CSV table of C-alpha atoms in Angstrom, one decimal:
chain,number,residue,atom,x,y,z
B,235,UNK,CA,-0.6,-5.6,-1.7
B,236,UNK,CA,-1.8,-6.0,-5.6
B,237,UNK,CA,-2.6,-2.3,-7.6
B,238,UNK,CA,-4.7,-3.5,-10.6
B,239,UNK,CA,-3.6,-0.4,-12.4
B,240,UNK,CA,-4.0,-1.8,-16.0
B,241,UNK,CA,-8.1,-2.4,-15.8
B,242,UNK,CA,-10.4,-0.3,-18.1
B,243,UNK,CA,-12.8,0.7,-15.1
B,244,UNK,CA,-13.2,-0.1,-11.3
B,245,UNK,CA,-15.4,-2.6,-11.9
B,246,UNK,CA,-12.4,-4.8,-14.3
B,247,UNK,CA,-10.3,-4.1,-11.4
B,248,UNK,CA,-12.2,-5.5,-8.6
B,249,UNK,CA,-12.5,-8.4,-10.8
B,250,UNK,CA,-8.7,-8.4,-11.3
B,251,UNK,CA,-8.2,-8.2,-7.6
B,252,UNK,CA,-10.8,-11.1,-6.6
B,253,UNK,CA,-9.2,-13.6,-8.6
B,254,UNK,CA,-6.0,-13.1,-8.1
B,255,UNK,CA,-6.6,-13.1,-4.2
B,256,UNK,CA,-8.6,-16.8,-4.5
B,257,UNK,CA,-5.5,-17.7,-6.5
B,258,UNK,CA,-3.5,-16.6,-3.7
B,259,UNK,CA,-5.5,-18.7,-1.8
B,260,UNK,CA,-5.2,-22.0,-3.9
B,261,UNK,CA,-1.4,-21.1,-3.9
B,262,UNK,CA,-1.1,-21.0,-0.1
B,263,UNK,CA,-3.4,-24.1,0.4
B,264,UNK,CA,-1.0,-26.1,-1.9
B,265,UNK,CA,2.2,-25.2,-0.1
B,266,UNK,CA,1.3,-24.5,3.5
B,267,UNK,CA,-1.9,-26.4,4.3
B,268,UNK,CA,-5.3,-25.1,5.4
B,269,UNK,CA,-4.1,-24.0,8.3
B,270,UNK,CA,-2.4,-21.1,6.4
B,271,UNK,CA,-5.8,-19.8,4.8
B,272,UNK,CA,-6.8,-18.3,7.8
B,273,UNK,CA,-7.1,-14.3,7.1
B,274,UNK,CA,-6.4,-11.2,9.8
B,275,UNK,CA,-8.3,-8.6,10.2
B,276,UNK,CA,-7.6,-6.9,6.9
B,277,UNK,CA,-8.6,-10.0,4.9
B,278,UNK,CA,-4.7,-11.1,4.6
B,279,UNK,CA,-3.7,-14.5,4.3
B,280,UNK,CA,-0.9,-15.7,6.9
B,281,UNK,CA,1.1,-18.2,5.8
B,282,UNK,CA,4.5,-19.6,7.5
B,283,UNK,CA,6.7,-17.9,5.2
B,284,UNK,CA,10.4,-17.4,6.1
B,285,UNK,CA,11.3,-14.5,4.4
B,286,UNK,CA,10.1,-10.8,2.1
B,287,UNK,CA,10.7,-12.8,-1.1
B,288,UNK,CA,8.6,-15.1,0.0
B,289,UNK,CA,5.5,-13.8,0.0
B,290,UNK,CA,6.6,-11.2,-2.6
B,291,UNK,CA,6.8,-15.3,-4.8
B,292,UNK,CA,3.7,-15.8,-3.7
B,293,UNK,CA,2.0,-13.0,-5.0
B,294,UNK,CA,3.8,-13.1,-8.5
B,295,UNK,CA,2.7,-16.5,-9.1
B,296,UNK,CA,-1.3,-15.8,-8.1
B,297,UNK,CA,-1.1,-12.6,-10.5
B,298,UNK,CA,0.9,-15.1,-13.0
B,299,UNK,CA,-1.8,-17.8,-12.6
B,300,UNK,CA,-5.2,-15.7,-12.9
B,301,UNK,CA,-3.4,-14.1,-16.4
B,302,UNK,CA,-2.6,-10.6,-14.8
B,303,UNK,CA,1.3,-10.3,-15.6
B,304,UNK,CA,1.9,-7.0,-16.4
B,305,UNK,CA,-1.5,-5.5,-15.4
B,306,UNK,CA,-0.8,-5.3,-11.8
B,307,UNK,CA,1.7,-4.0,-9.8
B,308,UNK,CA,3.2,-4.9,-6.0
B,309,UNK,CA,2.9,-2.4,-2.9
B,310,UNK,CA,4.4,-2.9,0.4
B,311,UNK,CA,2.7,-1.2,3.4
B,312,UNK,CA,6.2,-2.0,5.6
B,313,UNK,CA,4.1,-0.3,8.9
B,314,UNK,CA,8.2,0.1,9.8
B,315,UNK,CA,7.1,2.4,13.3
B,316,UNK,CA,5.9,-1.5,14.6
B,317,UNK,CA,9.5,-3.1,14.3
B,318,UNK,CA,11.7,-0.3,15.4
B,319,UNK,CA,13.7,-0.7,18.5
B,320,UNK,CA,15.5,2.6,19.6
B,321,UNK,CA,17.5,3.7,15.7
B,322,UNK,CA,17.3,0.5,14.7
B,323,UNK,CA,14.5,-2.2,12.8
B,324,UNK,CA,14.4,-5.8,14.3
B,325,UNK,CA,13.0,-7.8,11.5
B,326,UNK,CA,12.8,-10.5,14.1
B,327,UNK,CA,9.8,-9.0,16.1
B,328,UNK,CA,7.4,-11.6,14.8
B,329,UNK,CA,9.3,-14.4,15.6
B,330,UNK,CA,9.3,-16.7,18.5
B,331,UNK,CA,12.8,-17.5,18.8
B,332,UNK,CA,14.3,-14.3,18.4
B,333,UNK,CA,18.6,-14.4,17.5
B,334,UNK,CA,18.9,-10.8,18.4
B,335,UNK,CA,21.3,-10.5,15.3
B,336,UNK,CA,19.0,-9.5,12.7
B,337,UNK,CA,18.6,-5.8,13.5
B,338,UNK,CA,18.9,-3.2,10.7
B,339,UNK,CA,20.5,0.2,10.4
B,340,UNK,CA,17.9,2.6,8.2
B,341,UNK,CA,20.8,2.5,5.5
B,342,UNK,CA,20.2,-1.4,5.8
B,343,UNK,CA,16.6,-0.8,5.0
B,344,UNK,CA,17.1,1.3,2.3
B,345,UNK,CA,19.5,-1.3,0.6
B,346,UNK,CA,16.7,-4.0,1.1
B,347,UNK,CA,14.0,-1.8,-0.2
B,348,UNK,CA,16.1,-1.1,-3.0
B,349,UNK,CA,16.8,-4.4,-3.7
B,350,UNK,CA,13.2,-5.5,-3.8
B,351,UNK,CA,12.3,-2.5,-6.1
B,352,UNK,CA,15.2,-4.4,-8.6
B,353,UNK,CA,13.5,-8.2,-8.2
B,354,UNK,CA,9.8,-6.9,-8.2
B,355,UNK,CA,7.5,-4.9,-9.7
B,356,UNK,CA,7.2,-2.4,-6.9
B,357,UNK,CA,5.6,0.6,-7.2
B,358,UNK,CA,4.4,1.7,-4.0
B,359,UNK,CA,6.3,1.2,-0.4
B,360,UNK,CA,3.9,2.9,2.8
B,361,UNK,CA,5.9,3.6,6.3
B,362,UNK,CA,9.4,2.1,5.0
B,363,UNK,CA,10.8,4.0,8.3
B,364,UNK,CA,10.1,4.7,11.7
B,365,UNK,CA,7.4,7.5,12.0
B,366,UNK,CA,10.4,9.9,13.7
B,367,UNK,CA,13.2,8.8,10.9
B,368,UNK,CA,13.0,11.4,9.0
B,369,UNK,CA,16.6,11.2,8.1
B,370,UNK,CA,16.3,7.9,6.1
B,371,UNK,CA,12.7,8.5,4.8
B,372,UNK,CA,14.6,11.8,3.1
B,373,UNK,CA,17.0,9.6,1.9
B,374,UNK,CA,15.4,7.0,0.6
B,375,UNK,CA,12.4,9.3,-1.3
B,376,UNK,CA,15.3,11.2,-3.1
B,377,UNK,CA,16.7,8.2,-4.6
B,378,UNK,CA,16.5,7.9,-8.5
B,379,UNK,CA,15.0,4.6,-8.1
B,380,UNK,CA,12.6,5.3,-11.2
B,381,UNK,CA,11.2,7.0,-13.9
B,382,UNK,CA,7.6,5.9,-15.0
B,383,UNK,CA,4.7,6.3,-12.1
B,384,UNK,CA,1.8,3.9,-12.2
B,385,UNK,CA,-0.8,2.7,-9.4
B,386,UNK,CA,-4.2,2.5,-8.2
B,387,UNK,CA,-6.7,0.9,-5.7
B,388,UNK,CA,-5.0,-1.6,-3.6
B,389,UNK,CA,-6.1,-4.9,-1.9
B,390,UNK,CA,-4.3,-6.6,0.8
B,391,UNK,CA,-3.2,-10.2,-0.1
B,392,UNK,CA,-0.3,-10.6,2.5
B,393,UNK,CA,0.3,-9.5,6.5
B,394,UNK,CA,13.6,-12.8,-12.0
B,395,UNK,CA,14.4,-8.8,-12.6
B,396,UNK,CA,11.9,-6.1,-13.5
B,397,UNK,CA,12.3,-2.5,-15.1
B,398,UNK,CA,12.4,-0.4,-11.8
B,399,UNK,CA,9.6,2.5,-12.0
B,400,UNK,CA,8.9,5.6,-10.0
B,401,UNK,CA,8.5,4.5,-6.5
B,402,UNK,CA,5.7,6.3,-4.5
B,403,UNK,CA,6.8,6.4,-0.4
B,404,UNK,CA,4.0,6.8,1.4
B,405,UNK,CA,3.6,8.7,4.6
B,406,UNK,CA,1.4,7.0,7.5
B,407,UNK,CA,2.5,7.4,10.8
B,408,UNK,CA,5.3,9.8,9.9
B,409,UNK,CA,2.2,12.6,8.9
B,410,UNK,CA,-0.6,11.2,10.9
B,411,UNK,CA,-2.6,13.2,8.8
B,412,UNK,CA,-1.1,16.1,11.0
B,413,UNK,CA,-0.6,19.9,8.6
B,414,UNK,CA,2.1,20.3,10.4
B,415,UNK,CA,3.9,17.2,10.1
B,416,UNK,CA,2.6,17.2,6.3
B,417,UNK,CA,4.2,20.8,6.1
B,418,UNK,CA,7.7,19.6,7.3
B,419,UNK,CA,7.5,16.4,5.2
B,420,UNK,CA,7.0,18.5,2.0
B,421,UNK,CA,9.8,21.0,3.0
B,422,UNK,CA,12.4,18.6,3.8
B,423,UNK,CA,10.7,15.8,0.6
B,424,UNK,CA,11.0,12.6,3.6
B,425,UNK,CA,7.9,11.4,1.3
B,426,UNK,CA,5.8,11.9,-1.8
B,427,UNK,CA,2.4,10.3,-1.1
B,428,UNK,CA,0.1,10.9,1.6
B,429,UNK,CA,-1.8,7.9,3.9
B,430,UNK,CA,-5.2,9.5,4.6
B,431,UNK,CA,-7.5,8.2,7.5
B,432,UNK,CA,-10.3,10.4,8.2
B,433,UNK,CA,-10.5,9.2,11.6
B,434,UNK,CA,-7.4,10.1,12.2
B,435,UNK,CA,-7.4,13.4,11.7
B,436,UNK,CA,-10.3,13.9,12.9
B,437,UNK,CA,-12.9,15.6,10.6
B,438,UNK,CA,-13.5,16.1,7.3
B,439,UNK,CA,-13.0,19.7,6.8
B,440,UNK,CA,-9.5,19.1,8.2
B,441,UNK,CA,-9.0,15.4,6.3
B,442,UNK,CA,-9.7,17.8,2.9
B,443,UNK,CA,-7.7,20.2,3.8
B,444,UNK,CA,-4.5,17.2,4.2
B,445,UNK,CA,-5.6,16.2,0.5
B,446,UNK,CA,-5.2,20.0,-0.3
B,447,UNK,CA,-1.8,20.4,0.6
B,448,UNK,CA,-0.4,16.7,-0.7
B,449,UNK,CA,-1.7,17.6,-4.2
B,450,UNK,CA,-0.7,21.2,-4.1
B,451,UNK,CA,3.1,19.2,-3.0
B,452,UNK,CA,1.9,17.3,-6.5
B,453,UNK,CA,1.8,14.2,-4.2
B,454,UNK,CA,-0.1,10.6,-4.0
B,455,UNK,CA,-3.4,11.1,-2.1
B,456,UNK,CA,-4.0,6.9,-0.3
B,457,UNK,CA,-7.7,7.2,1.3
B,458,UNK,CA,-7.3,4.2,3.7
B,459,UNK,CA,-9.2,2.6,5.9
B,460,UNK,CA,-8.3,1.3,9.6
B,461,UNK,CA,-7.5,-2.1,11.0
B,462,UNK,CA,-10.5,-3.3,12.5
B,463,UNK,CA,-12.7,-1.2,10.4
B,464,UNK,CA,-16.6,-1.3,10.6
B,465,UNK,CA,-18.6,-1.8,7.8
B,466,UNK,CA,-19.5,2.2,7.0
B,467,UNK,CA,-18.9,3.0,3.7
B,468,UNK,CA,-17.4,6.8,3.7
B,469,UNK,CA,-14.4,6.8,2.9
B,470,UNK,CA,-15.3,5.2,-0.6
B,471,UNK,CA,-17.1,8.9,-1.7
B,472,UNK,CA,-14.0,10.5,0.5
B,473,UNK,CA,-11.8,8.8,-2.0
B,474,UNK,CA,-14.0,9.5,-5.3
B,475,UNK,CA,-14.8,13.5,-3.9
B,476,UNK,CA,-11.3,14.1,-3.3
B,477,UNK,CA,-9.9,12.9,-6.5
B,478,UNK,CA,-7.9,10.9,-4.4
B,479,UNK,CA,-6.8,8.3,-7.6
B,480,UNK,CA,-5.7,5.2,-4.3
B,481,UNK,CA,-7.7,3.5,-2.1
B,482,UNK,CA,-7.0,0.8,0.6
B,483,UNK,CA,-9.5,-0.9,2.0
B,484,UNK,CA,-8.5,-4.4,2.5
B,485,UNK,CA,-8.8,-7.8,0.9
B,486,UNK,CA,-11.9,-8.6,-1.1
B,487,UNK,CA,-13.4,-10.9,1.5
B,488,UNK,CA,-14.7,-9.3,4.6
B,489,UNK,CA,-17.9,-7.4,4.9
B,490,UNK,CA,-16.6,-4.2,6.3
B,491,UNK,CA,-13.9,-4.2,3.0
B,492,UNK,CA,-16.5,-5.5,0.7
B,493,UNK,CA,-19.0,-2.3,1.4
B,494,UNK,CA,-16.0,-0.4,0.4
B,495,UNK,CA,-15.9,-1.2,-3.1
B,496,UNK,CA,-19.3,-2.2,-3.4
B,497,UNK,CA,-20.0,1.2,-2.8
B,498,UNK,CA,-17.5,2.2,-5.3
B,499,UNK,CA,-19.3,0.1,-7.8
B,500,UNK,CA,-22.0,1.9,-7.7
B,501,UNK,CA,-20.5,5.0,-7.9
B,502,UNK,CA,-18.5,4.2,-10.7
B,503,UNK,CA,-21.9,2.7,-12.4
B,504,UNK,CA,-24.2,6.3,-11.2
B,505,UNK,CA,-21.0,7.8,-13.1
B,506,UNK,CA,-21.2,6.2,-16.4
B,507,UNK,CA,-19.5,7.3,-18.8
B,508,UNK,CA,-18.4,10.3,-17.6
B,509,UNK,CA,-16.9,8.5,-14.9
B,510,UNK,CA,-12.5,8.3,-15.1
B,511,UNK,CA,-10.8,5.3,-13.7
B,512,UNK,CA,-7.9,6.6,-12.5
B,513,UNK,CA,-5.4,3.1,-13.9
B,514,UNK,CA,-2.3,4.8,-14.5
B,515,UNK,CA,-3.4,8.5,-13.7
B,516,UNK,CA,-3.2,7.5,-10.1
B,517,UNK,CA,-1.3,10.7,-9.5
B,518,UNK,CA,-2.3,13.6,-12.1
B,519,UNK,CA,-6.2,13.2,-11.1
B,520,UNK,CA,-8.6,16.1,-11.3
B,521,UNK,CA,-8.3,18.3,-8.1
């Protein structure tokens, strides 16, 4: 994923995010063939690639080639709860011809993470760890990876050393939107950002009340929408009332994403200039 967080306004970001995604495409289409354009349910391109780096590469050179270096950062929604087998993460679960030797300890994963976080600018990792690990997601968010937060909206592009900042780890499936699980995670610090899907919670008294406790936690509030989304527009105003600062709602190609941040467009123009782009505020936005 691609965090535009060095546009004026929404509206430079959404332009920063389009191009770079049909550079992406150009990019893909040069190296893998047509075949490799075709996009999942998020908008995501799916190319053949081999290994992390690789698509990591691939992203670095569409933000290099629409003239973005430096203006956006790299998230990683790892969804780790999908590749966990008993304690340990079989990075082999996509492939066909599975070797049975590539499974991963969580220390493992926290050595790759960190690695990445060294060779990219990452800024944001969502569900590095299974959604019951709370061992290693402690672990892991109390690392002094970083020093200097920054992030924003975030668009889905993909299914050399850089300073290493503050790294936000995002809870998904190890809150669930849950108070209670939200309650232990802020006791115990297994994460410092918050995945929030109305629908998953439930309602919206109780999907305000999540946001409530992760900013009184002074965490990340990520409004995000769901795979196989319809084309309703809520979350968008969910996201802007809630002083949320991050938003995922997909690539910039797809009718249900595109009502998204159209509808954020018009916000931001009803707004004018007393609307805030949140750019690098991500996390110190107004309650």
């Amino acid at each position: 994923m691609i965090l535009p967080i060095g546009a004026k306004n929404f509206e430079e970001a959404m332009q920063m995010g389009s191009e770079t995604y049909h550079h992406l495409k150009d990019i893909i289409w040069e190296k893998y063939g047509s075949d490799s354009c075709n996009i999942g349910d998020d908008g995501g391109f799916a190319p053949n690639i081999s290994s992390i780096t690789e698509g990591l590469d691939l992203v670095i050179a569409a933000i290099d080639r629409a003239g973005y270096n430096g203006r956006i950062k790299l998230a990683i929604d790892a969804a780790a709860t999908d590749f966990c087998v008993g304690k340990k993460y079989d990075l082999e679960f996509k492939s066909a011809k599975k070797s049975g030797q590539n499974f991963k300890t969580g220390d493992d994963m926290i050595e790759i993470y960190s690695q990445l976080c060294s060779e990219y600018p990452l800024v944001s990792i969502e569900q590095p760890f299974d959604k019951d690990d709370w061992e290693h997601s402690k672990k892991f968010t109390t690392l002094e990876l970083c020093q200097v937060p920054i992030v924003l909206f975030i668009f889905y592009l993909l299914s050399g050393a850089h300073a290493i900042m503050h790294l936000q780890v995002v809870g998904d499936d190890l809150l669930m939107s849950d108070p209670e699980r939200i309650k232990r995670a802020v006791n115990e610090y297994t994460c410092d950002a918050l995945t929030l899907k109305a629908s998953q919670v439930g309602t919206v008294t109780e999907a305000i009340e999540a946001v409530k406790q992760a900013k009184d936690a002074h965490w990340g509030v990520m409004v995000s929408h769901r795979s196989g989304d319809t084309d309703d527009s809520f979350i968008a105003d969910l996201a802007v009332g809630a002083a949320a600062g991050q938003i995922k709602a997909g690539a910039p190609c797809r009718g249900e994403c595109l009502t998204k941040y159209n509808q954020l467009l018009r916000i931001e123009e009803e707004f004018g200039s007393e609307g805030v782009y949140a750019g690098e505020n991500w996390r110190t936005t107004a309650s």
